Amino acid sequence: MDFFTLSQNRESCRNFDDSREVEREKLEKIIACVRLAPSACNAQPWFFTVVASPEKRKEVASAVQKMNMNLFTSKARAFIAISQDKAAGVAGKVASRFFAPYDIGIAAAHICLAAQELGLGSCILGWFDEKKVIAACQLDDNKKVSLVIALGYAANQQRRDKKRKKLESIAKYM
Ligand SMILES: Cc1cc2nc3c(=O)[nH]c(=O)nc-3n(C[C@H](O)[C@H](O)[C@H](O)COP(=O)(O)O)c2cc1C
C-alpha cells in the first residue's frame, strides 16, 4: 500500500475480531520496523514489550481498562507496551531528557502504520494504570510506560469518516 493510502486507512480500531490471533511473524515485522524510527540524536530511548500470550494479554487488557475505559481491549489479541529506556550514546542521553516523549510518539506511529500495512488494526492507548502495566509486562518498578498499543484483526472492515480540523486551519504556506 502506498503511504498516502496507508495513512488514510489507518484508524483506531476499537472492535477487534477475537477469533483471530496475531501471527508472531507480523509482530516481529512490526518490531523490526519500529527499530528504524528516528529519534533525537539517535537515542532510541525505548523498549517494546510484545504481549500475545492469552494469560498475559488478559493482564494487560485489565491494566488498560482503568476506570472502565478501553473495555474494547478485552478483544485485542496482542499489545505492545512502549516503555522509556536508557538512551544510546552520550548525546542521546542528553537529548532524550528533552525529546524521549517525541521519540516514543514517532515509534508509536511506526507501529500503527506497520500494523496497518500488515492488515492489522491498532489503537494507541494513553489511558492506563501504569503500575499494573509494569507488573503485567514484568518491567522494573522504576520504568516509565508511555504508551500501550492494542493490536488485532479488525472485526469490521468499514472505515469511519475522519474527523479532523479543516485543512486550511492547520497549515500556512509562505
Ligand atoms: C497519545 C494517544 C493516546 C490515546 N489514548 C487512547 C486511549 O486510551 N483509548 C482510546 O480508545 N484511544 C486512544 N487514542 C486514540 C485517539 O482517540 C485517536 O487516535 C483519535 O481520536 C483519532 O482517531 P483515529 O486514530 O481513528 O484516526 C490515543 C491516541 C494517542 C495519539
mmCIF file of C-alpha atoms and ligand atoms in Angstrom:
data_model
loop_
_atom_site.group_PDB
_atom_site.id
_atom_site.type_symbol
_atom_site.label_atom_id
_atom_site.label_comp_id
_atom_site.label_asym_id
_atom_site.label_seq_id
_atom_site.Cartn_x
_atom_site.Cartn_y
_atom_site.Cartn_z
ATOM 1 C CA MET A 1 0.000 0.000 0.000
ATOM 2 C CA ASP A 2 1.389 3.447 -0.766
ATOM 3 C CA PHE A 3 1.943 5.694 2.223
ATOM 4 C CA PHE A 4 -0.937 8.083 1.443
ATOM 5 C CA THR A 5 -3.441 5.247 1.226
ATOM 6 C CA LEU A 6 -1.957 3.706 4.350
ATOM 7 C CA SER A 7 -2.355 6.880 6.385
ATOM 8 C CA GLN A 8 -5.895 7.342 5.060
ATOM 9 C CA ASN A 9 -6.823 3.786 6.021
ATOM 10 C CA ARG A 10 -5.272 3.722 9.469
ATOM 11 C CA GLU A 11 -7.775 4.423 12.196
ATOM 12 C CA SER A 12 -8.040 3.495 15.848
ATOM 13 C CA CYS A 13 -9.588 0.040 15.967
ATOM 14 C CA ARG A 14 -11.942 -0.498 18.886
ATOM 15 C CA ASN A 15 -13.632 -3.611 17.569
ATOM 16 C CA PHE A 16 -11.211 -6.499 17.275
ATOM 17 C CA ASP A 17 -12.013 -9.967 15.956
ATOM 18 C CA ASP A 18 -11.143 -12.077 18.986
ATOM 19 C CA SER A 19 -11.296 -15.309 16.980
ATOM 20 C CA ARG A 20 -8.106 -14.413 15.089
ATOM 21 C CA GLU A 21 -4.666 -14.450 16.667
ATOM 22 C CA VAL A 22 -1.947 -12.088 15.527
ATOM 23 C CA GLU A 23 0.842 -14.055 13.889
ATOM 24 C CA ARG A 24 4.209 -13.918 15.655
ATOM 25 C CA GLU A 25 5.859 -13.161 12.312
ATOM 26 C CA LYS A 26 3.783 -9.985 11.946
ATOM 27 C CA LEU A 27 4.684 -8.846 15.452
ATOM 28 C CA GLU A 28 8.346 -9.398 14.648
ATOM 29 C CA LYS A 29 7.985 -7.381 11.426
ATOM 30 C CA ILE A 30 6.442 -4.517 13.374
ATOM 31 C CA ILE A 31 9.319 -4.513 15.856
ATOM 32 C CA ALA A 32 11.885 -4.641 13.040
ATOM 33 C CA CYS A 33 10.139 -1.600 11.507
ATOM 34 C CA VAL A 34 9.935 0.454 14.705
ATOM 35 C CA ARG A 35 13.640 -0.153 15.287
ATOM 36 C CA LEU A 36 14.253 2.070 12.251
ATOM 37 C CA ALA A 37 12.248 5.002 13.603
ATOM 38 C CA PRO A 38 14.118 8.282 14.013
ATOM 39 C CA SER A 39 14.917 9.684 17.455
ATOM 40 C CA ALA A 40 16.726 12.774 18.727
ATOM 41 C CA CYS A 41 20.489 12.146 18.486
ATOM 42 C CA ASN A 42 19.567 8.569 17.582
ATOM 43 C CA ALA A 43 18.970 7.992 21.299
ATOM 44 C CA GLN A 44 16.368 5.257 20.725
ATOM 45 C CA PRO A 45 15.121 5.698 24.305
ATOM 46 C CA TRP A 46 12.581 2.908 24.114
ATOM 47 C CA PHE A 47 11.806 -0.686 24.962
ATOM 48 C CA PHE A 48 8.947 -2.671 23.464
ATOM 49 C CA THR A 49 7.183 -5.407 25.385
ATOM 50 C CA VAL A 50 5.159 -7.517 22.990
ATOM 51 C CA VAL A 51 2.349 -9.364 24.721
ATOM 52 C CA ALA A 52 0.380 -12.005 22.846
ATOM 53 C CA SER A 53 0.000 -14.982 25.163
ATOM 54 C CA PRO A 54 -3.617 -15.372 26.325
ATOM 55 C CA GLU A 55 -2.810 -15.119 30.060
ATOM 56 C CA LYS A 56 -0.524 -12.113 29.747
ATOM 57 C CA ARG A 57 -2.709 -10.153 27.329
ATOM 58 C CA LYS A 58 -5.604 -10.590 29.734
ATOM 59 C CA GLU A 59 -3.491 -8.935 32.420
ATOM 60 C CA VAL A 60 -2.533 -6.077 30.097
ATOM 61 C CA ALA A 61 -6.148 -5.630 28.996
ATOM 62 C CA SER A 62 -7.191 -5.333 32.621
ATOM 63 C CA ALA A 63 -4.394 -2.792 33.260
ATOM 64 C CA VAL A 64 -5.552 -0.532 30.409
ATOM 65 C CA GLN A 65 -9.190 -0.629 31.479
ATOM 66 C CA LYS A 66 -8.668 1.944 34.190
ATOM 67 C CA MET A 67 -11.988 3.390 35.403
ATOM 68 C CA ASN A 68 -13.856 1.249 32.875
ATOM 69 C CA MET A 69 -12.208 2.941 29.903
ATOM 70 C CA ASN A 70 -10.819 0.960 26.970
ATOM 71 C CA LEU A 71 -13.105 -2.026 27.565
ATOM 72 C CA PHE A 72 -12.765 -2.971 23.893
ATOM 73 C CA THR A 73 -9.203 -4.122 24.608
ATOM 74 C CA SER A 74 -10.512 -7.429 26.002
ATOM 75 C CA LYS A 75 -10.778 -8.486 22.368
ATOM 76 C CA ALA A 76 -7.319 -7.242 21.341
ATOM 77 C CA ARG A 77 -5.107 -10.216 20.513
ATOM 78 C CA ALA A 78 -1.787 -8.511 21.222
ATOM 79 C CA PHE A 79 -0.348 -5.445 22.910
ATOM 80 C CA ILE A 80 2.901 -3.574 22.577
ATOM 81 C CA ALA A 81 3.839 -1.553 25.644
ATOM 82 C CA ILE A 82 6.386 1.172 24.955
ATOM 83 C CA SER A 83 8.499 1.998 27.962
ATOM 84 C CA GLN A 84 11.167 4.614 28.214
ATOM 85 C CA ASP A 85 14.614 3.063 28.307
ATOM 86 C CA LYS A 86 18.206 4.179 28.525
ATOM 87 C CA ALA A 87 19.341 6.286 25.618
ATOM 88 C CA ALA A 88 22.125 5.229 23.277
ATOM 89 C CA GLY A 89 25.277 7.392 23.161
ATOM 90 C CA VAL A 90 26.353 10.414 25.175
ATOM 91 C CA ALA A 91 24.493 12.940 23.029
ATOM 92 C CA GLY A 92 21.487 10.641 23.080
ATOM 93 C CA LYS A 93 21.426 10.700 26.882
ATOM 94 C CA VAL A 94 21.217 14.491 26.887
ATOM 95 C CA ALA A 95 18.720 14.603 24.013
ATOM 96 C CA SER A 96 16.386 12.028 25.485
ATOM 97 C CA ARG A 97 15.960 14.112 28.645
ATOM 98 C CA PHE A 98 14.055 16.549 26.462
ATOM 99 C CA PHE A 99 12.917 14.534 23.486
ATOM 100 C CA ALA A 100 12.107 10.988 24.674
ATOM 101 C CA PRO A 101 8.316 11.587 24.578
ATOM 102 C CA TYR A 102 8.576 12.773 20.964
ATOM 103 C CA ASP A 103 10.728 9.781 20.048
ATOM 104 C CA ILE A 104 8.213 7.430 21.608
ATOM 105 C CA GLY A 105 5.339 9.124 19.795
ATOM 106 C CA ILE A 106 7.140 8.623 16.487
ATOM 107 C CA ALA A 107 7.738 4.978 17.416
ATOM 108 C CA ALA A 108 4.032 4.550 18.163
ATOM 109 C CA ALA A 109 3.156 5.936 14.721
ATOM 110 C CA HIS A 110 5.566 3.475 13.095
ATOM 111 C CA ILE A 111 3.906 0.607 14.957
ATOM 112 C CA CYS A 112 0.379 1.610 13.918
ATOM 113 C CA LEU A 113 1.292 2.190 10.278
ATOM 114 C CA ALA A 114 3.290 -1.050 10.087
ATOM 115 C CA ALA A 115 0.320 -2.867 11.607
ATOM 116 C CA GLN A 116 -1.985 -1.315 9.002
ATOM 117 C CA GLU A 117 0.337 -2.415 6.207
ATOM 118 C CA LEU A 118 0.148 -5.959 7.584
ATOM 119 C CA GLY A 119 -3.661 -5.905 7.646
ATOM 120 C CA LEU A 120 -3.928 -5.392 11.397
ATOM 121 C CA GLY A 121 -5.976 -2.886 13.348
ATOM 122 C CA SER A 122 -4.342 -0.875 16.117
ATOM 123 C CA CYS A 123 -5.257 1.578 18.840
ATOM 124 C CA ILE A 124 -2.798 3.710 20.767
ATOM 125 C CA LEU A 125 -3.684 3.778 24.464
ATOM 126 C CA GLY A 126 -2.529 6.556 26.737
ATOM 127 C CA TRP A 127 -5.069 5.883 29.455
ATOM 128 C CA PHE A 128 -3.995 3.012 31.700
ATOM 129 C CA ASP A 129 -2.884 2.029 35.172
ATOM 130 C CA GLU A 130 0.870 2.310 34.738
ATOM 131 C CA LYS A 131 1.768 0.217 37.778
ATOM 132 C CA LYS A 132 -0.467 -2.604 36.581
ATOM 133 C CA VAL A 133 1.018 -2.444 33.070
ATOM 134 C CA ILE A 134 4.526 -2.560 34.569
ATOM 135 C CA ALA A 135 3.566 -5.623 36.623
ATOM 136 C CA ALA A 136 1.879 -7.377 33.690
ATOM 137 C CA CYS A 137 4.867 -6.706 31.427
ATOM 138 C CA GLN A 138 7.348 -7.752 34.129
ATOM 139 C CA LEU A 139 9.237 -4.485 33.859
ATOM 140 C CA ASP A 140 11.298 -2.928 36.639
ATOM 141 C CA ASP A 141 9.225 -0.809 39.013
ATOM 142 C CA ASN A 142 11.211 2.312 38.116
ATOM 143 C CA LYS A 143 10.354 2.109 34.412
ATOM 144 C CA LYS A 144 8.056 4.597 32.745
ATOM 145 C CA VAL A 145 5.469 3.119 30.401
ATOM 146 C CA SER A 146 4.486 5.865 27.976
ATOM 147 C CA LEU A 147 2.010 4.165 25.670
ATOM 148 C CA VAL A 148 0.396 0.802 25.068
ATOM 149 C CA ILE A 149 -0.768 -0.193 21.608
ATOM 150 C CA ALA A 150 -3.606 -2.674 21.211
ATOM 151 C CA LEU A 151 -3.446 -4.866 18.112
ATOM 152 C CA GLY A 152 -5.610 -7.407 16.357
ATOM 153 C CA TYR A 153 -7.591 -8.023 13.219
ATOM 154 C CA ALA A 154 -10.466 -5.580 12.867
ATOM 155 C CA ALA A 155 -13.895 -7.225 13.165
ATOM 156 C CA ASN A 156 -15.300 -4.719 10.734
ATOM 157 C CA GLN A 157 -13.529 -3.540 7.590
ATOM 158 C CA GLN A 158 -15.702 -0.437 7.155
ATOM 159 C CA ARG A 159 -13.799 2.769 7.693
ATOM 160 C CA ARG A 160 -15.149 5.666 9.696
ATOM 161 C CA ASP A 161 -15.149 9.166 8.274
ATOM 162 C CA LYS A 162 -12.133 11.026 9.565
ATOM 163 C CA LYS A 163 -12.966 13.848 11.949
ATOM 164 C CA ARG A 164 -10.246 16.391 11.546
ATOM 165 C CA LYS A 165 -9.708 20.127 11.748
ATOM 166 C CA LYS A 166 -10.135 21.885 8.434
ATOM 167 C CA LEU A 167 -7.084 21.707 6.181
ATOM 168 C CA GLU A 168 -6.820 25.482 5.932
ATOM 169 C CA SER A 169 -6.751 25.828 9.726
ATOM 170 C CA ILE A 170 -3.723 23.604 10.339
ATOM 171 C CA ALA A 171 -1.110 24.951 7.969
ATOM 172 C CA LYS A 172 0.004 28.008 6.144
ATOM 173 C CA TYR A 173 2.260 28.339 3.132
ATOM 174 C CA MET A 174 4.606 31.281 2.848
HETATM 175 C C1 LIG B 1 -1.191 9.597 22.770
HETATM 176 C C2 LIG B 1 -2.520 8.970 22.416
HETATM 177 C C3 LIG B 1 -3.279 8.380 23.414
HETATM 178 C C4 LIG B 1 -4.510 7.755 23.089
HETATM 179 N N1 LIG B 1 -5.195 7.102 24.079
HETATM 180 C C5 LIG B 1 -6.325 6.433 23.757
HETATM 181 C C6 LIG B 1 -6.984 5.627 24.735
HETATM 182 O O1 LIG B 1 -6.555 5.488 25.883
HETATM 183 N N2 LIG B 1 -8.121 4.989 24.340
HETATM 184 C C7 LIG B 1 -8.623 5.074 23.064
HETATM 185 O O2 LIG B 1 -9.651 4.446 22.786
HETATM 186 N N3 LIG B 1 -7.997 5.819 22.112
HETATM 187 C C8 LIG B 1 -6.864 6.479 22.428
HETATM 188 N N4 LIG B 1 -6.195 7.184 21.457
HETATM 189 C C9 LIG B 1 -6.708 7.215 20.066
HETATM 190 C C10 LIG B 1 -7.278 8.577 19.672
HETATM 191 O O3 LIG B 1 -8.502 8.767 20.321
HETATM 192 C C11 LIG B 1 -7.421 8.624 18.152
HETATM 193 O O4 LIG B 1 -6.161 8.484 17.542
HETATM 194 C C12 LIG B 1 -8.061 9.934 17.640
HETATM 195 O O5 LIG B 1 -9.357 10.091 18.134
HETATM 196 C C13 LIG B 1 -8.122 9.983 16.105
HETATM 197 O O6 LIG B 1 -8.859 8.885 15.603
HETATM 198 P P1 LIG B 1 -8.220 7.791 14.628
HETATM 199 O O7 LIG B 1 -6.980 7.221 15.328
HETATM 200 O O8 LIG B 1 -9.285 6.755 14.463
HETATM 201 O O9 LIG B 1 -7.834 8.445 13.362
HETATM 202 C C14 LIG B 1 -4.982 7.787 21.758
HETATM 203 C C15 LIG B 1 -4.189 8.393 20.752
HETATM 204 C C16 LIG B 1 -2.972 8.950 21.058
HETATM 205 C C17 LIG B 1 -2.125 9.536 19.946
#
